[in-house]
Amino acid sequence: MDALEAALDMIWPRRLARYSGWAMIAPAILLVGILVLGLVQIAEGSLHTLDRSTFLPSEEYTLANYQTIIDSTTYWRVLWRSLLGAGLTVFFTLLLALPYSYIMVRTSSATIRKSLLVVLFLPFFIGQVVRAYGILIVLGTSGAVNDVLGLFGVEPLRLLFNFPAVVFGLVQYMLPFSVLLLAPALTAIPRETETAASSLGANWLQSFWHVVIPMAKPGLVGAGLVVGTLSLTDFAMPAMLGGGSQDFIANAIYDQFFRTADQGLGAALALLLVALGSVIAGVVIAIFGAGTLGMGGRK
Amino acid sequence: MTSKHTRRGVLRAGMATSGAALLSAMPAGRLLAQEPEKPSEIIVRAWGGEWVDALKAGVSDPFTEMTGIAVRHDLTEDNEIQPKVWAAVAQGRVPPIHINWDTTTNATKSALRGVTEDLSDLSNLANTTELAKPVGLDGYPLINTYGYVYVLAYRPEAFPDGPPTSWRDLLDPRFKGRIALYNDGIGFHFPAQVAGGGSLDDIPDNMEPCWNFVREIKEQNPLLGEDPDFTTWFQNDEIDAACTISTNALGAKRNGVELAWTVPEEGCKFDTDCLWIPKNLPENELYWAKQYINLALSQESQQVWLDGLGLPGVVPGLTPPAGLENDPSYPTKPEDFEHLIRISSAVQVQNESDWFARFKEIMQG
């Protein structure tokens, strides 16, 4: 043990103890620093237009790429679709995740809890793209759902390649994240508070509405924030389930970087997405307070 | 047809290349070199599915057999490898691939940016047709290796009265949600210009007829995708018709899907793909990458490679694959090109981004 302490003292002498906190946070600062450096480069890139005679970025600095975005009805439409898709995904995901988490946390049956956990974790071992392919197979014109509908004489329906299909895919993808974020918040609610509510005459629904949901607010806000930002920036689901006509902002960025080689315009769109996500997160924190998210701020 | 590649043949090609290099005043150091050191492998970017299978059978396997150099196929999309190669060359790094199998339009962008090696010294270029030469570029910063047609592929059972004769046939209400286009509209812009009542001579200055027709097509809720999507959609009975490269239709047909294709009266876009080598490769790897492309231009390789793709090559005397003789997707004679639309790469390179943006604007509505 003494040798271990001596070795530790050589690596991090005691006189540096007051800097230990900084040392521990240094890797995180380094990671954020790299991210910021990348953002600075993207910001610099967004100020150059593409010279199509050489396919090199122009020398002069300009805001032309931002003007292109402002003038484009396509980008406004894609932006609105991304926001609407993210909003609907948050709503439906929380709607499904809350009862799922509640049952998982409150059930007295170990078998049910384990089964719910297994069902929850299984999709985590399958990537987003594979899951999207699964949806393509199940919801396709010749897929399982249409096969079942066919048994009742229903003609094959086009269930894919539209906006609802994209939202469905996102909800399916985000549900485990949401449950995992909600479960700790629900676990933290003492069972006795619900017992107290029912002893005061509240039925289960009233107890759930007036006691559980308000007390689960940190989990709901946290899950909503994570699901919302991940959905807003999603690429695969709109690309695979949208049939090419339901692009989100990430798809528009991809197009500029990789399809038209216009990295300046792609960079401008990327910055717009970062700004949008940051504003939304900022507004949520401003409304609910950092303390709601367990960050030690105002309660 | 079986391909015969002998070591002697490769050495002959190599010597011819060296001879051409001598004439084109290459550095003396390179001239004196015998056979440069062989790398353990070369990396060729390729499209997947039947595309890479055909390249492997026609070029990569014979190359490995002859030289002992393994060929690794990198299936990164052509559009995605492009910025990586550009960044590598700009930063003075060795690029991630030795050879890029690319669309000519994309490759022309790379050539304009100055990231491509000159391939003028390849001996087998002497045997190629005019199609191999890139238009509007000096020398051979890329070499076209075959042509292809964006045909109207269709499910015959969906057209009981016979093949569609016009792109406007797709506007029939029964095809709502049952047709597919590329997600940037590539291959469709030029026939749409004609189908919309416009003239090809107005490209690129006035393409409103094209956009008007695209708006009409938009009302049909087309699916928009990439090459592999078309095959999948036909196989899964999601679509009845698509504007796609004939190879994809042929691939679906070879997979058992009942499929046919045609060139409607407005015409179809004809274009080329090519091979090119990025700058900054070590000298010995550059040499062997050039040998790979040289082999790809040999008649034996072209025959096997393009049999797999069902496409016409750039060397004379190739035998059309079974069933494709006199097929509109396999043009070889001047009269075969009468209904095919070929717009110069220069025009496409300059305007493609705008066309893609306009198509997206309509389709994302």
XYZ file of C-alpha atoms in Angstrom:
664
model
C 0.000 0.000 0.000
C 2.892 2.308 0.877
C 4.495 1.519 -2.463
C 1.263 2.295 -4.199
C 0.986 5.642 -2.414
C 4.617 6.407 -3.229
C 4.001 5.643 -6.898
C 0.893 7.811 -6.840
C 2.905 10.578 -5.204
C 5.398 10.405 -8.042
C 2.673 10.691 -10.649
C 0.631 13.339 -8.816
C 2.608 14.932 -5.916
C 0.648 15.989 -2.839
C 1.501 19.636 -3.383
C -0.671 19.501 -6.492
C -3.657 18.298 -4.495
C -5.528 21.563 -4.943
C -5.428 20.987 -8.697
C -6.847 17.463 -8.471
C -10.283 18.648 -9.454
C -8.912 20.257 -12.600
C -6.930 17.119 -13.392
C -10.059 15.028 -13.152
C -12.025 17.314 -15.396
C -9.144 17.735 -17.890
C -10.136 14.821 -20.169
C -13.642 16.211 -20.451
C -12.276 19.693 -21.176
C -10.011 18.182 -23.817
C -12.940 16.439 -25.482
C -15.087 19.566 -25.395
C -12.087 21.545 -26.642
C -11.761 19.284 -29.688
C -15.491 19.687 -30.304
C -15.203 23.470 -30.064
C -12.174 23.438 -32.362
C -14.192 21.449 -34.890
C -17.056 23.901 -34.573
C -14.697 26.838 -35.137
C -13.401 25.172 -38.299
C -16.943 24.447 -39.457
C -17.848 28.077 -38.761
C -14.852 29.209 -40.792
C -15.815 26.836 -43.608
C -19.367 28.144 -43.642
C -18.056 31.580 -44.623
C -16.704 30.377 -47.975
C -18.751 29.550 -51.056
C -17.890 26.801 -53.523
C -16.012 27.840 -56.653
C -17.410 25.478 -59.263
C -14.595 26.076 -61.736
C -12.071 24.499 -59.370
C -14.328 22.879 -56.742
C -12.295 24.637 -54.081
C -13.719 27.015 -51.443
C -13.543 30.662 -52.409
C -10.856 32.821 -50.812
C -13.096 35.656 -49.656
C -15.286 35.561 -46.569
C -19.001 35.884 -47.156
C -22.357 35.200 -45.547
C -23.739 33.946 -48.866
C -24.292 30.403 -47.564
C -26.473 31.700 -44.738
C -28.343 33.884 -47.222
C -28.934 30.777 -49.366
C -30.484 29.005 -46.387
C -32.672 31.976 -45.492
C -33.888 32.308 -49.088
C -34.596 28.599 -49.550
C -38.107 27.329 -48.983
C -36.692 23.779 -49.002
C -34.529 24.365 -45.948
C -37.335 26.064 -44.018
C -39.570 23.132 -44.826
C -36.910 20.625 -43.757
C -36.287 22.627 -40.586
C -39.973 22.643 -39.702
C -40.270 18.917 -40.443
C -37.283 18.194 -38.183
C -38.781 20.201 -35.329
C -42.229 18.672 -35.760
C -40.759 15.165 -36.005
C -38.665 15.679 -32.879
C -41.640 17.120 -30.990
C -43.959 14.276 -31.934
C -41.267 11.729 -31.113
C -40.814 13.229 -27.639
C -44.580 13.192 -27.043
C -45.200 9.606 -28.148
C -42.007 8.265 -26.600
C -42.814 9.716 -23.173
C -46.408 8.555 -23.509
C -45.199 4.986 -23.951
C -42.126 5.133 -21.724
C -43.868 6.438 -18.605
C -46.245 3.498 -18.035
C -43.532 1.069 -19.126
C -41.038 2.482 -16.623
C -43.671 2.708 -13.903
C -44.627 -0.958 -14.235
C -40.973 -1.957 -14.416
C -40.147 -0.056 -11.229
C -43.263 -0.819 -9.218
C -44.024 -4.435 -10.103
C -43.551 -6.873 -7.249
C -42.867 -9.696 -9.687
C -39.180 -10.213 -10.396
C -40.075 -12.170 -13.541
C -42.061 -9.273 -15.008
C -39.306 -6.788 -14.115
C -36.625 -8.943 -15.726
C -38.764 -9.580 -18.788
C -39.382 -5.859 -19.223
C -35.650 -5.184 -18.841
C -34.739 -7.838 -21.401
C -37.294 -6.498 -23.870
C -35.911 -3.019 -23.224
C -32.261 -3.933 -23.682
C -32.564 -6.263 -26.664
C -32.958 -3.424 -29.182
C -29.789 -1.826 -27.787
C -27.778 -4.680 -29.247
C -29.181 -3.936 -32.686
C -28.034 -0.793 -34.437
C -30.367 1.890 -35.686
C -29.886 0.968 -39.343
C -30.652 -2.708 -38.733
C -33.747 -1.750 -36.772
C -34.878 0.491 -39.610
C -34.437 -2.430 -42.006
C -36.547 -4.523 -39.657
C -39.288 -1.912 -39.877
C -38.975 -1.909 -43.671
C -39.561 -5.653 -43.682
C -42.435 -5.659 -41.200
C -44.308 -2.647 -42.595
C -43.571 -3.220 -46.299
C -46.255 -3.807 -48.901
C -45.500 -7.522 -48.672
C -44.631 -7.338 -44.977
C -46.066 -9.041 -41.924
C -48.515 -6.250 -41.052
C -50.023 -6.218 -44.534
C -50.130 -10.014 -44.472
C -52.236 -9.879 -41.314
C -54.451 -7.161 -42.761
C -54.861 -9.326 -45.840
C -56.431 -12.046 -43.692
C -59.266 -9.596 -43.035
C -59.634 -8.726 -46.699
C -57.780 -5.414 -46.473
C -55.807 -4.487 -49.599
C -52.072 -3.856 -49.001
C -51.526 -0.406 -47.519
C -48.524 1.884 -48.055
C -47.333 2.081 -44.459
C -43.796 3.193 -45.271
C -42.062 6.120 -46.930
C -44.048 8.895 -45.302
C -43.755 11.211 -42.277
C -45.701 8.978 -39.855
C -43.346 6.085 -40.727
C -40.340 8.254 -39.817
C -41.905 9.257 -36.477
C -42.806 5.630 -35.801
C -39.192 4.587 -36.439
C -37.871 7.330 -34.176
C -40.260 6.436 -31.359
C -39.273 2.786 -31.651
C -35.593 3.787 -31.540
C -35.902 6.292 -28.675
C -38.133 4.289 -26.341
C -35.297 2.443 -24.530
C -33.377 5.695 -23.962
C -36.470 7.256 -22.528
C -37.279 4.330 -20.220
C -33.710 4.218 -18.939
C -33.838 7.927 -18.111
C -37.274 7.728 -16.513
C -36.737 4.630 -14.393
C -34.311 6.237 -11.874
C -36.655 9.211 -11.457
C -39.581 6.898 -10.723
C -37.484 4.737 -8.397
C -36.660 7.858 -6.396
C -40.343 8.447 -5.648
C -41.077 6.736 -2.294
C -43.837 4.195 -2.608
C -45.274 5.661 0.617
C -46.257 8.892 -1.124
C -48.667 6.963 -3.323
C -49.945 5.064 -0.284
C -50.473 8.389 1.479
C -52.379 9.751 -1.512
C -54.665 6.732 -1.631
C -55.208 6.869 2.151
C -56.425 10.440 1.596
C -58.993 9.208 -0.916
C -57.181 9.474 -4.228
C -57.802 6.655 -6.664
C -54.874 5.205 -8.609
C -55.336 7.517 -11.585
C -55.528 10.622 -9.370
C -52.486 9.472 -7.444
C -50.560 8.902 -10.675
C -51.583 12.248 -12.154
C -51.199 14.450 -9.079
C -48.317 12.691 -7.298
C -46.233 10.476 -9.561
C -46.043 12.627 -12.664
C -45.092 15.872 -10.847
C -42.472 14.031 -8.842
C -41.148 12.347 -11.983
C -40.632 15.731 -13.662
C -36.799 15.584 -13.613
C -36.894 12.255 -15.440
C -39.537 13.444 -17.886
C -37.657 16.634 -18.689
C -34.320 14.829 -18.990
C -35.766 12.084 -21.180
C -37.615 14.637 -23.299
C -34.443 16.658 -23.793
C -32.355 13.645 -24.798
C -35.013 12.177 -27.077
C -35.764 15.582 -28.589
C -32.157 16.453 -29.437
C -31.364 12.959 -30.744
C -34.475 12.986 -32.925
C -33.798 16.495 -34.200
C -30.358 15.417 -35.415
C -31.324 11.963 -36.667
C -30.244 10.881 -40.135
C -30.990 7.195 -40.635
C -34.733 7.030 -39.949
C -35.724 9.872 -42.307
C -33.330 8.495 -44.933
C -34.578 4.912 -44.748
C -38.236 5.224 -43.794
C -38.993 8.559 -45.468
C -38.730 7.325 -49.053
C -36.464 10.259 -49.936
C -39.113 12.946 -49.483
C -39.079 13.326 -45.675
C -35.583 14.736 -45.076
C -34.510 16.127 -41.715
C -31.734 18.713 -41.357
C -29.061 16.019 -41.006
C -30.055 14.648 -44.416
C -29.781 18.116 -45.941
C -26.301 18.499 -44.404
C -25.278 15.122 -45.824
C -26.464 16.163 -49.256
C -24.320 19.285 -49.227
C -21.196 17.614 -47.895
C -21.381 14.425 -49.921
C -23.706 14.882 -52.875
C -22.953 18.353 -54.176
C -19.516 18.770 -52.557
C -20.619 22.172 -51.229
C -18.976 21.954 -47.842
C -19.529 25.632 -47.070
C -23.294 25.335 -47.342
C -23.179 22.041 -45.444
C -21.175 23.720 -42.685
C -23.691 26.573 -42.478
C -26.539 24.072 -42.127
C -24.589 22.142 -39.491
C -24.075 25.305 -37.448
C -27.758 26.078 -37.771
C -28.573 22.641 -36.370
C -26.152 23.093 -33.474
C -27.653 26.503 -32.727
C -31.193 25.151 -32.893
C -30.419 22.251 -30.564
C -28.623 24.559 -28.131
C -31.480 27.047 -28.076
C -34.026 24.317 -27.400
C -31.904 22.865 -24.581
C -31.389 26.366 -23.190
C -35.108 27.148 -23.256
C -35.962 23.846 -21.544
C -33.407 24.477 -18.803
C -34.583 28.072 -18.444
C -38.204 26.951 -18.042
C -37.705 23.983 -15.765
C -34.495 25.075 -14.041
C -31.195 23.223 -13.939
C -32.206 21.749 -10.586
C -35.001 19.830 -12.264
C -32.349 17.985 -14.214
C -30.411 17.236 -11.039
C -27.675 19.737 -11.826
C -27.784 21.490 -8.450
C -29.293 24.714 -9.700
C -32.476 26.487 -8.708
C -35.248 24.041 -7.736
C -16.398 -16.046 -72.344
C -13.354 -16.941 -70.269
C -10.603 -14.433 -69.742
C -6.966 -15.307 -70.316
C -4.453 -13.138 -68.545
C -0.868 -14.273 -68.747
C 2.129 -12.961 -66.890
C 3.718 -12.321 -70.251
C 0.752 -10.206 -71.215
C 1.080 -8.068 -68.128
C 4.804 -7.632 -68.639
C 4.109 -6.623 -72.217
C 1.586 -4.054 -70.998
C 4.080 -2.837 -68.420
C 6.808 -2.458 -71.008
C 4.450 -0.599 -73.278
C 3.539 1.698 -70.415
C 7.208 2.342 -69.763
C 7.697 3.104 -73.416
C 4.856 5.572 -73.354
C 6.325 7.089 -70.212
C 9.634 7.567 -71.998
C 7.895 9.399 -74.787
C 5.979 11.587 -72.394
C 9.237 12.627 -70.644
C 8.690 11.038 -67.277
C 11.364 11.471 -64.601
C 14.479 9.451 -65.358
C 14.335 7.737 -62.003
C 11.041 6.165 -62.891
C 12.241 5.133 -66.351
C 15.172 3.229 -65.010
C 13.085 1.352 -62.557
C 12.259 -2.188 -63.529
C 9.175 -3.428 -61.800
C 8.529 -1.297 -58.709
C 8.075 -2.932 -55.351
C 4.677 -4.539 -55.068
C 2.357 -3.389 -52.281
C 0.602 -6.156 -50.372
C -2.735 -4.819 -51.608
C -4.367 -2.038 -53.515
C -7.695 -0.544 -52.541
C -10.341 0.069 -55.160
C -13.466 1.997 -54.268
C -16.490 0.304 -55.813
C -20.251 0.120 -55.703
C -21.658 -2.945 -53.966
C -23.889 -5.796 -55.107
C -23.678 -6.896 -58.706
C -21.422 -3.901 -59.427
C -18.506 -5.059 -57.284
C -19.098 -8.713 -58.198
C -18.614 -7.841 -61.841
C -15.480 -5.759 -61.180
C -14.012 -8.547 -59.081
C -14.596 -11.166 -61.758
C -13.425 -9.015 -64.656
C -10.538 -7.000 -63.273
C -9.628 -7.528 -59.613
C -9.262 -11.318 -59.593
C -7.246 -11.415 -62.839
C -5.050 -8.600 -61.502
C -4.330 -10.536 -58.325
C -3.736 -13.690 -60.324
C -1.195 -11.940 -62.504
C 0.608 -9.755 -60.015
C 0.064 -11.445 -56.674
C -1.233 -8.129 -55.313
C -4.465 -8.492 -53.384
C -7.296 -6.127 -54.287
C -9.494 -4.804 -51.497
C -12.808 -3.264 -52.511
C -13.846 -0.269 -50.460
C -17.629 0.037 -50.743
C -17.807 3.585 -49.401
C -20.268 5.533 -51.566
C -18.602 7.549 -54.323
C -19.962 10.790 -52.893
C -18.655 9.951 -49.431
C -15.134 8.995 -50.488
C -14.781 12.210 -52.470
C -14.314 14.635 -49.533
C -11.984 12.145 -47.834
C -9.749 11.971 -50.887
C -9.878 15.732 -51.353
C -8.924 16.299 -47.715
C -6.072 13.766 -47.895
C -4.567 15.397 -50.978
C -5.012 18.902 -49.562
C -3.249 17.881 -46.349
C -0.454 16.020 -48.153
C -1.532 12.652 -46.762
C -1.682 9.347 -48.624
C -5.279 9.011 -49.869
C -7.458 6.225 -48.443
C -7.849 4.453 -51.805
C -5.633 3.689 -54.789
C -8.315 3.739 -57.445
C -11.707 5.379 -57.509
C -14.470 3.825 -59.588
C -16.600 6.899 -60.006
C -19.215 8.632 -62.106
C -17.591 10.777 -64.754
C -19.358 13.887 -63.458
C -18.059 13.354 -59.930
C -14.602 12.491 -61.191
C -14.544 15.614 -63.331
C -15.013 17.664 -60.154
C -11.978 15.924 -58.670
C -10.006 16.551 -61.855
C -10.927 20.246 -61.819
C -9.777 20.371 -58.211
C -6.455 18.895 -59.320
C -6.420 15.776 -57.178
C -6.200 13.209 -59.999
C -3.125 11.600 -61.546
C -2.621 11.786 -65.310
C -3.267 8.421 -66.966
C -2.240 9.325 -70.521
C 0.621 6.806 -70.469
C -1.485 3.654 -70.198
C -0.717 1.360 -73.117
C -4.229 -0.026 -73.494
C -5.626 3.454 -74.113
C -4.526 2.995 -77.719
C -7.211 0.327 -78.164
C -10.083 2.323 -76.736
C -12.926 4.135 -78.470
C -13.665 7.844 -78.265
C -15.971 7.139 -75.292
C -12.949 6.556 -73.043
C -11.729 10.141 -73.409
C -13.079 12.609 -70.853
C -14.708 15.575 -72.553
C -13.494 19.061 -71.755
C -10.422 18.022 -69.775
C -6.769 18.026 -70.813
C -5.211 14.596 -71.137
C -6.595 11.685 -69.157
C -7.075 12.688 -65.508
C -9.758 9.976 -65.609
C -10.650 7.271 -68.094
C -14.221 6.412 -68.967
C -14.639 2.654 -68.888
C -18.211 2.108 -70.120
C -21.472 3.862 -70.847
C -24.875 3.335 -69.271
C -28.458 4.372 -69.772
C -30.984 5.577 -67.182
C -33.823 3.477 -68.578
C -37.483 3.360 -67.669
C -37.621 -0.007 -65.901
C -41.080 -1.429 -65.353
C -43.001 -4.437 -64.176
C -44.672 -5.862 -67.325
C -47.775 -6.990 -65.412
C -48.384 -3.349 -64.463
C -48.446 -2.411 -68.162
C -50.812 -4.975 -69.690
C -51.269 -2.858 -72.843
C -47.577 -2.983 -73.653
C -44.437 -1.138 -72.590
C -44.735 2.531 -71.667
C -43.906 4.685 -74.657
C -43.585 8.000 -72.864
C -42.376 9.228 -69.487
C -45.793 10.855 -69.238
C -47.320 7.380 -68.927
C -46.083 7.453 -65.337
C -48.669 10.153 -64.593
C -51.463 7.570 -64.804
C -53.298 7.658 -61.417
C -52.847 3.908 -60.968
C -49.108 4.519 -60.517
C -49.574 6.889 -57.572
C -46.954 5.829 -55.008
C -45.746 3.089 -57.351
C -42.883 4.818 -59.193
C -39.309 5.595 -58.120
C -36.598 8.070 -59.038
C -33.103 8.798 -57.744
C -33.309 11.032 -54.694
C -31.474 13.860 -56.436
C -33.303 13.286 -59.710
C -30.140 12.240 -61.513
C -30.958 10.561 -64.797
C -34.408 12.123 -64.884
C -33.709 15.824 -65.468
C -33.034 15.621 -69.209
C -35.916 13.357 -70.281
C -38.142 15.431 -67.993
C -37.073 18.511 -69.937
C -38.419 16.909 -73.115
C -41.480 15.365 -71.448
C -42.297 18.814 -70.030
C -42.404 20.246 -73.552
C -38.954 21.805 -73.548
C -35.862 21.422 -75.676
C -32.531 19.884 -74.827
C -30.890 22.906 -76.429
C -32.242 25.032 -73.582
C -30.196 23.088 -71.015
C -28.978 24.605 -68.739
C -30.390 28.097 -69.332
C -34.089 27.314 -69.303
C -35.124 24.149 -67.541
C -38.594 25.247 -66.475
C -40.211 22.522 -68.643
C -38.182 19.978 -66.678
C -39.299 21.385 -63.320
C -42.909 21.571 -64.481
C -42.820 17.874 -65.319
C -41.073 17.069 -62.030
C -43.941 18.880 -60.256
C -46.437 16.680 -62.114
C -44.472 13.584 -61.133
C -44.352 14.806 -57.526
C -48.151 14.517 -57.434
C -47.646 10.773 -57.978
C -45.761 10.493 -54.661
C -42.682 8.805 -56.118
C -40.236 6.932 -53.916
C -36.752 8.452 -53.981
C -33.670 6.353 -53.407
C -30.235 5.103 -54.406
C -29.134 2.194 -56.621
C -29.738 -0.658 -54.130
C -33.191 0.721 -53.245
C -34.549 0.162 -56.738
C -33.691 -3.526 -56.755
C -35.166 -3.931 -53.254
C -38.326 -2.005 -54.110
C -38.951 -4.048 -57.234
C -38.295 -7.274 -55.322
C -40.635 -6.244 -52.475
C -43.387 -5.175 -54.864
C -43.214 -1.567 -53.653
C -43.009 -0.061 -57.156
C -44.122 -0.718 -60.722
C -41.723 1.562 -62.599
C -38.484 3.454 -62.041
C -35.966 5.662 -63.768
C -32.787 3.756 -62.997
C -29.535 2.553 -64.493
C -30.192 -0.524 -66.585
C -27.730 -2.533 -64.467
C -30.061 -2.286 -61.468
C -32.991 -3.503 -63.545
C -30.843 -6.294 -64.928
C -29.758 -7.178 -61.372
C -33.359 -7.412 -60.197
C -34.248 -9.498 -63.247
C -31.349 -11.864 -62.585
C -32.687 -12.177 -59.024
C -35.955 -13.494 -60.382
C -38.042 -10.317 -60.537
C -40.242 -10.105 -63.635
C -38.901 -6.878 -65.088
C -38.375 -5.137 -68.417
C -37.035 -1.764 -69.513
C -37.431 0.651 -72.354
C -36.276 3.968 -73.760
C -39.401 6.160 -74.073
C -39.924 8.520 -76.995
C -38.543 11.514 -75.079
C -35.255 9.652 -74.655
C -33.078 8.526 -71.767
C -29.932 9.939 -70.277
C -26.706 8.294 -71.393
C -23.639 8.769 -69.229
C -20.324 7.165 -68.380
C -18.440 5.897 -65.350
C -14.692 6.016 -65.045
C -11.594 5.023 -63.098
C -9.072 7.486 -61.690
C -6.161 7.581 -59.275
C -5.814 10.190 -56.536
C -2.559 12.096 -56.092
C -0.090 11.558 -53.221
C 0.281 7.796 -53.602
C 3.804 6.385 -53.147
C 5.508 5.893 -56.523
C 5.375 2.109 -56.475
C 1.692 2.040 -55.505
C 0.894 4.564 -58.227
C 2.595 2.277 -60.751
C 0.529 -0.744 -59.738
C -2.677 1.253 -59.554
C -2.027 2.301 -63.146
C -1.471 -1.324 -64.088
C -4.870 -2.141 -62.589
C -6.585 0.476 -64.757
C -4.583 -0.619 -67.759
C -5.873 -4.131 -67.228
C -9.431 -2.830 -66.873
C -9.072 -1.412 -70.401
C -8.027 -4.744 -71.903
C -10.571 -6.515 -74.057
C -10.595 -9.616 -71.835
C -11.312 -7.680 -68.665
C -13.873 -5.424 -70.297
C -15.718 -8.453 -71.622
C -16.060 -10.157 -68.246
C -16.578 -6.987 -66.192
C -19.224 -5.571 -68.498
C -20.946 -8.910 -69.031
C -21.699 -8.680 -65.329
C -22.958 -5.119 -65.590
C -24.723 -5.567 -68.911
C -23.163 -2.371 -70.241
C -21.278 -1.382 -73.404
C -17.538 -0.863 -72.960
C -14.852 1.342 -74.468
C -12.920 -1.208 -76.505
C -14.150 -2.456 -79.862
C -15.167 -6.058 -80.485
C -16.950 -6.837 -77.224
C -19.725 -9.401 -77.392
C -23.017 -8.200 -75.857
C -24.198 -10.328 -72.929
C -26.954 -12.809 -73.673
C -30.264 -11.076 -74.337
C -28.827 -7.558 -74.566
C -27.979 -7.492 -78.246
C -30.015 -4.679 -79.830
C -31.317 -3.780 -76.374
C -31.832 -0.029 -75.922
C -29.763 -0.162 -72.745
C -26.793 -1.508 -74.683
C -26.063 1.084 -77.393
C -23.190 0.311 -79.693
C -24.138 1.667 -83.133
C -24.723 5.344 -84.012
C -28.442 4.731 -84.551
C -28.691 3.261 -81.027
C -27.837 6.695 -79.648
C -30.640 8.530 -81.478
C -32.984 8.374 -78.491
C -30.278 8.741 -75.874
C -29.483 12.096 -74.332
C -25.844 12.940 -73.661
C -25.020 16.270 -72.043
C -21.372 17.244 -71.604
C -19.734 16.692 -68.243
C -18.735 20.349 -68.178
C -22.384 21.458 -68.242
C -23.346 18.829 -65.700
C -20.505 19.669 -63.321
C -21.330 23.373 -63.401
C -25.068 22.962 -62.907
C -25.648 19.689 -61.141
C -25.840 21.233 -57.659
C -28.532 23.649 -58.800
C -30.504 20.850 -60.459
C -30.275 18.695 -57.356
C -31.390 21.608 -55.176
C -34.337 22.412 -57.444
C -35.405 18.758 -57.583
C -35.177 18.528 -53.779
C -37.148 21.736 -53.390
C -40.017 20.221 -55.356
C -39.842 16.753 -53.843
C -39.504 17.875 -50.228
C -42.700 19.890 -50.480
